PDB file of C-alpha atoms in Angstrom:
ATOM      1  CA  MET A   1     -41.930 186.747 -47.501  1.00  0.00           C
ATOM      2  CA  ARG A   2     -38.782 185.664 -49.302  1.00  0.00           C
ATOM      3  CA  ALA A   3     -38.055 186.908 -52.776  1.00  0.00           C
ATOM      4  CA  GLY A   4     -39.313 184.565 -55.432  1.00  0.00           C
ATOM      5  CA  SER A   5     -41.655 182.710 -53.092  1.00  0.00           C
ATOM      6  CA  GLU A   6     -44.850 184.307 -54.315  1.00  0.00           C
ATOM      7  CA  GLY A   7     -47.140 181.788 -55.934  1.00  0.00           C
ATOM      8  CA  ALA A   8     -44.818 178.892 -55.273  1.00  0.00           C
ATOM      9  CA  GLY A   9     -46.390 177.966 -51.947  1.00  0.00           C
ATOM     10  CA  TRP A  10     -43.074 178.083 -50.070  1.00  0.00           C
ATOM     11  CA  GLY A  11     -43.408 177.836 -46.335  1.00  0.00           C
ATOM     12  CA  ARG A  12     -47.070 176.965 -46.572  1.00  0.00           C
ATOM     13  CA  ARG A  13     -48.500 173.564 -45.948  1.00  0.00           C
ATOM     14  CA  PRO A  14     -51.040 172.594 -48.632  1.00  0.00           C
ATOM     15  CA  GLU A  15     -54.557 172.541 -47.259  1.00  0.00           C
ATOM     16  CA  ALA A  16     -56.324 169.213 -47.208  1.00  0.00           C
ATOM     17  CA  ARG A  17     -59.148 169.041 -49.721  1.00  0.00           C
ATOM     18  CA  HIS A  18     -62.408 167.239 -49.014  1.00  0.00           C
ATOM     19  CA  CYS A  19     -65.180 165.843 -51.189  1.00  0.00           C
ATOM     20  CA  GLY A  20     -67.864 168.453 -51.817  1.00  0.00           C
ATOM     21  CA  TRP A  21     -70.567 165.896 -51.090  1.00  0.00           C
ATOM     22  CA  CYS A  22     -69.508 163.359 -48.440  1.00  0.00           C
ATOM     23  CA  GLY A  23     -66.628 165.265 -46.837  1.00  0.00           C
ATOM     24  CA  GLN A  24     -64.104 162.445 -47.284  1.00  0.00           C
ATOM     25  CA  ARG A  25     -60.528 163.668 -47.632  1.00  0.00           C
ATOM     26  CA  LEU A  26     -59.394 163.715 -51.259  1.00  0.00           C
ATOM     27  CA  ALA A  27     -56.072 162.267 -52.297  1.00  0.00           C
ATOM     28  CA  ASP A  28     -53.416 164.879 -52.936  1.00  0.00           C
ATOM     29  CA  GLY A  29     -53.325 164.935 -56.711  1.00  0.00           C
ATOM     30  CA  GLU A  30     -50.530 166.649 -58.520  1.00  0.00           C
ATOM     31  CA  GLY A  31     -52.090 166.028 -61.911  1.00  0.00           C
ATOM     32  CA  ARG A  32     -52.892 168.590 -64.518  1.00  0.00           C
ATOM     33  CA  GLY A  33     -56.199 170.325 -64.854  1.00  0.00           C
ATOM     34  CA  ARG A  34     -58.685 171.439 -62.269  1.00  0.00           C
ATOM     35  CA  PRO A  35     -58.458 169.998 -58.772  1.00  0.00           C
ATOM     36  CA  ARG A  36     -61.009 167.310 -57.959  1.00  0.00           C
ATOM     37  CA  ARG A  37     -64.123 168.391 -56.056  1.00  0.00           C
ATOM     38  CA  TYR A  38     -65.623 164.966 -55.404  1.00  0.00           C
ATOM     39  CA  CYS A  39     -64.179 161.608 -54.357  1.00  0.00           C
ATOM     40  CA  GLY A  40     -66.075 159.690 -57.001  1.00  0.00           C
ATOM     41  CA  HIS A  41     -68.816 159.611 -59.596  1.00  0.00           C
ATOM     42  CA  SER A  42     -71.617 158.867 -57.113  1.00  0.00           C
ATOM     43  CA  CYS A  43     -70.777 161.916 -54.966  1.00  0.00           C
ATOM     44  CA  ARG A  44     -70.588 164.111 -58.057  1.00  0.00           C
ATOM     45  CA  GLN A  45     -73.995 162.777 -59.156  1.00  0.00           C
ATOM     46  CA  ARG A  46     -75.582 163.365 -55.713  1.00  0.00           C
ATOM     47  CA  ALA A  47     -74.245 166.939 -55.712  1.00  0.00           C
ATOM     48  CA  TYR A  48     -75.677 167.522 -59.188  1.00  0.00           C
ATOM     49  CA  GLU A  49     -79.055 166.162 -58.106  1.00  0.00           C
ATOM     50  CA  ARG A  50     -79.077 168.424 -55.066  1.00  0.00           C
ATOM     51  CA  ARG A  51     -78.178 171.505 -57.141  1.00  0.00           C
ATOM     52  CA  ALA A  52     -80.921 170.664 -59.652  1.00  0.00           C
ATOM     53  CA  ALA A  53     -83.508 170.160 -56.889  1.00  0.00           C
ATOM     54  CA  MET A  54     -82.541 173.450 -55.279  1.00  0.00           C
ATOM     55  CA  GLN A  55     -82.902 175.292 -58.581  1.00  0.00           C
ATOM     56  CA  ARG A  56     -86.353 173.756 -59.070  1.00  0.00           C
ATOM     57  CA  GLY A  57     -87.284 174.822 -55.543  1.00  0.00           C
ATOM     58  CA  GLY A  58     -86.159 178.394 -56.113  1.00  0.00           C
ATOM     59  CA  LEU A  59     -83.438 178.279 -53.452  1.00  0.00           C
ATOM     60  CA  PRO A  60     -80.147 180.070 -54.056  1.00  0.00           C
ATOM     61  CA  GLU A  61     -77.302 177.813 -55.158  1.00  0.00           C
ATOM     62  CA  ASP A  62     -75.294 178.517 -52.008  1.00  0.00           C
ATOM     63  CA  ALA A  63     -78.190 177.655 -49.657  1.00  0.00           C
ATOM     64  CA  VAL A  64     -77.536 175.011 -47.017  1.00  0.00           C
ATOM     65  CA  VAL A  65     -80.377 172.578 -46.456  1.00  0.00           C
ATOM     66  CA  LEU A  66     -80.360 170.343 -43.372  1.00  0.00           C
ATOM     67  CA  SER A  67     -82.905 167.794 -42.279  1.00  0.00           C
ATOM     68  CA  ALA A  68     -84.375 168.141 -38.799  1.00  0.00           C
ATOM     69  CA  ALA A  69     -82.171 165.257 -37.620  1.00  0.00           C
ATOM     70  CA  GLU A  70     -79.008 166.839 -39.090  1.00  0.00           C
ATOM     71  CA  LEU A  71     -79.872 170.164 -37.450  1.00  0.00           C
ATOM     72  CA  ALA A  72     -80.468 168.501 -34.072  1.00  0.00           C
ATOM     73  CA  ASP A  73     -77.156 166.636 -34.376  1.00  0.00           C
ATOM     74  CA  LEU A  74     -75.320 169.854 -35.248  1.00  0.00           C
ATOM     75  CA  GLN A  75     -76.898 171.664 -32.301  1.00  0.00           C
ATOM     76  CA  ASP A  76     -75.878 168.818 -29.969  1.00  0.00           C
ATOM     77  CA  ARG A  77     -72.284 168.914 -31.213  1.00  0.00           C
ATOM     78  CA  LEU A  78     -72.139 172.703 -30.826  1.00  0.00           C
ATOM     79  CA  PHE A  79     -73.449 172.357 -27.265  1.00  0.00           C
ATOM     80  CA  GLN A  80     -70.731 169.783 -26.511  1.00  0.00           C
ATOM     81  CA  LEU A  81     -68.103 172.145 -27.924  1.00  0.00           C
ATOM     82  CA  ARG A  82     -69.361 175.029 -25.763  1.00  0.00           C
ATOM     83  CA  CYS A  83     -69.372 172.830 -22.656  1.00  0.00           C
ATOM     84  CA  ALA A  84     -65.806 171.701 -23.355  1.00  0.00           C
ATOM     85  CA  ALA A  85     -64.696 175.330 -23.778  1.00  0.00           C
ATOM     86  CA  GLU A  86     -66.430 176.299 -20.521  1.00  0.00           C
ATOM     87  CA  ASP A  87     -64.676 173.392 -18.764  1.00  0.00           C
ATOM     88  CA  VAL A  88     -61.282 174.675 -19.932  1.00  0.00           C
ATOM     89  CA  ALA A  89     -62.100 178.218 -18.795  1.00  0.00           C
ATOM     90  CA  THR A  90     -63.303 176.985 -15.382  1.00  0.00           C
ATOM     91  CA  ALA A  91     -60.218 174.813 -14.917  1.00  0.00           C
ATOM     92  CA  ALA A  92     -57.960 177.766 -15.759  1.00  0.00           C
ATOM     93  CA  GLU A  93     -59.793 179.986 -13.255  1.00  0.00           C
ATOM     94  CA  ASP A  94     -59.519 177.273 -10.596  1.00  0.00           C
ATOM     95  CA  GLY A  95     -55.742 177.089 -11.081  1.00  0.00           C
ATOM     96  CA  ALA A  96     -55.442 173.750 -12.863  1.00  0.00           C
ATOM     97  CA  ASP A  97     -51.881 172.760 -13.699  1.00  0.00           C
ATOM     98  CA  SER A  98     -50.558 173.194 -17.224  1.00  0.00           C
ATOM     99  CA  GLY A  99     -50.676 169.453 -17.984  1.00  0.00           C
ATOM    100  CA  GLU A 100     -54.366 169.288 -17.172  1.00  0.00           C
ATOM    101  CA  LEU A 101     -55.071 172.409 -19.234  1.00  0.00           C
ATOM    102  CA  ARG A 102     -53.143 170.963 -22.200  1.00  0.00           C
ATOM    103  CA  ARG A 103     -55.167 167.732 -21.970  1.00  0.00           C
ATOM    104  CA  MET A 104     -58.435 169.656 -21.827  1.00  0.00           C
ATOM    105  CA  ALA A 105     -57.394 171.940 -24.680  1.00  0.00           C
ATOM    106  CA  ALA A 106     -56.557 168.879 -26.790  1.00  0.00           C
ATOM    107  CA  GLY A 107     -60.068 167.548 -26.117  1.00  0.00           C
ATOM    108  CA  LEU A 108     -61.498 170.907 -27.132  1.00  0.00           C
ATOM    109  CA  VAL A 109     -59.554 170.783 -30.398  1.00  0.00           C
ATOM    110  CA  GLN A 110     -60.914 167.279 -31.090  1.00  0.00           C
ATOM    111  CA  GLU A 111     -64.478 168.505 -30.522  1.00  0.00           C
ATOM    112  CA  ALA A 112     -63.889 171.424 -32.902  1.00  0.00           C
ATOM    113  CA  LYS A 113     -62.381 169.150 -35.570  1.00  0.00           C
ATOM    114  CA  GLY A 114     -65.542 167.044 -35.425  1.00  0.00           C
ATOM    115  CA  LEU A 115     -67.536 170.121 -36.375  1.00  0.00           C
ATOM    116  CA  GLU A 116     -65.402 171.058 -39.383  1.00  0.00           C
ATOM    117  CA  ARG A 117     -67.344 168.787 -41.680  1.00  0.00           C
ATOM    118  CA  LEU A 118     -71.124 168.761 -41.606  1.00  0.00           C
ATOM    119  CA  ARG A 119     -71.355 165.342 -43.213  1.00  0.00           C
TER     120      ARG A 119
END
């Protein structure tokens, strides 16, 4: 690391921030104060309501609660990601050319990006 670069963020790309409720990307704010956690008042309110309901239910604050439909959707997307990874591995073993492997790897990355946000 270069001298004087500690804490200044030199050479590092700022990480994109997302709403803590809906997952929408937050605008890069350079304002003063704490960074935003939610994209708007309604998302902040929904997050508050969820925290309050979890406290009433005796669940830990960091618990993740999914509906049966959300869980099934997540399992389907994870299965698709695994299948895409297996396709890349099979193509590599079968001697696919580098262009084909790059295309398949790009598809794998897209599948993984879809899983980054649960909402």
